[in-house]
Amino acid sequence: MITDFIADISLDLFAIFLCMLFVYKTGPSIGVISFFIALIIYIILHFVFYSFREKIIKKIFK
């Protein structure tokens, strides 16, 4: 469905924003290390947001 697609994109963009904020706060001097840490954080946030979205959808349409 289109609403699921939009929800996935918006949650992914929010997770990417949080990762970029983390990289900005740690500074570009350790760019490669902070990039990999941000990538790990993004993957974790992606699955956390996806599981929350599934639980919310199940509660709404139960």
XYZ file of C-alpha atoms in Angstrom, residues 24-62:
39
model
C 27.913 16.020 13.079
C 28.228 15.937 16.874
C 31.212 13.551 16.867
C 33.029 15.680 14.313
C 34.407 14.880 10.881
C 37.915 14.146 12.193
C 36.966 10.516 12.825
C 34.792 10.426 9.719
C 35.189 6.763 8.768
C 34.632 5.462 12.297
C 31.640 7.724 12.894
C 30.215 6.727 9.496
C 30.276 3.029 10.417
C 28.842 3.749 13.870
C 26.089 5.821 12.239
C 25.428 2.998 9.772
C 25.019 0.539 12.665
C 22.728 3.002 14.467
C 20.685 3.412 11.271
C 20.242 -0.355 10.880
C 19.153 -0.679 14.519
C 16.747 2.262 14.236
C 15.335 0.880 10.987
C 14.377 -2.412 12.631
C 13.143 -0.716 15.826
C 10.913 1.683 13.878
C 9.669 -1.130 11.645
C 8.713 -3.309 14.630
C 6.972 -0.364 16.321
C 5.053 0.341 13.112
C 3.938 -3.285 12.866
C 2.744 -3.268 16.508
C 0.841 -0.009 16.022
C -0.839 -1.294 12.850
C -1.866 -4.509 14.640
C -3.371 -2.518 17.536
C -5.287 -0.176 15.220
C -6.747 -2.858 12.960
C -7.356 -5.480 15.649
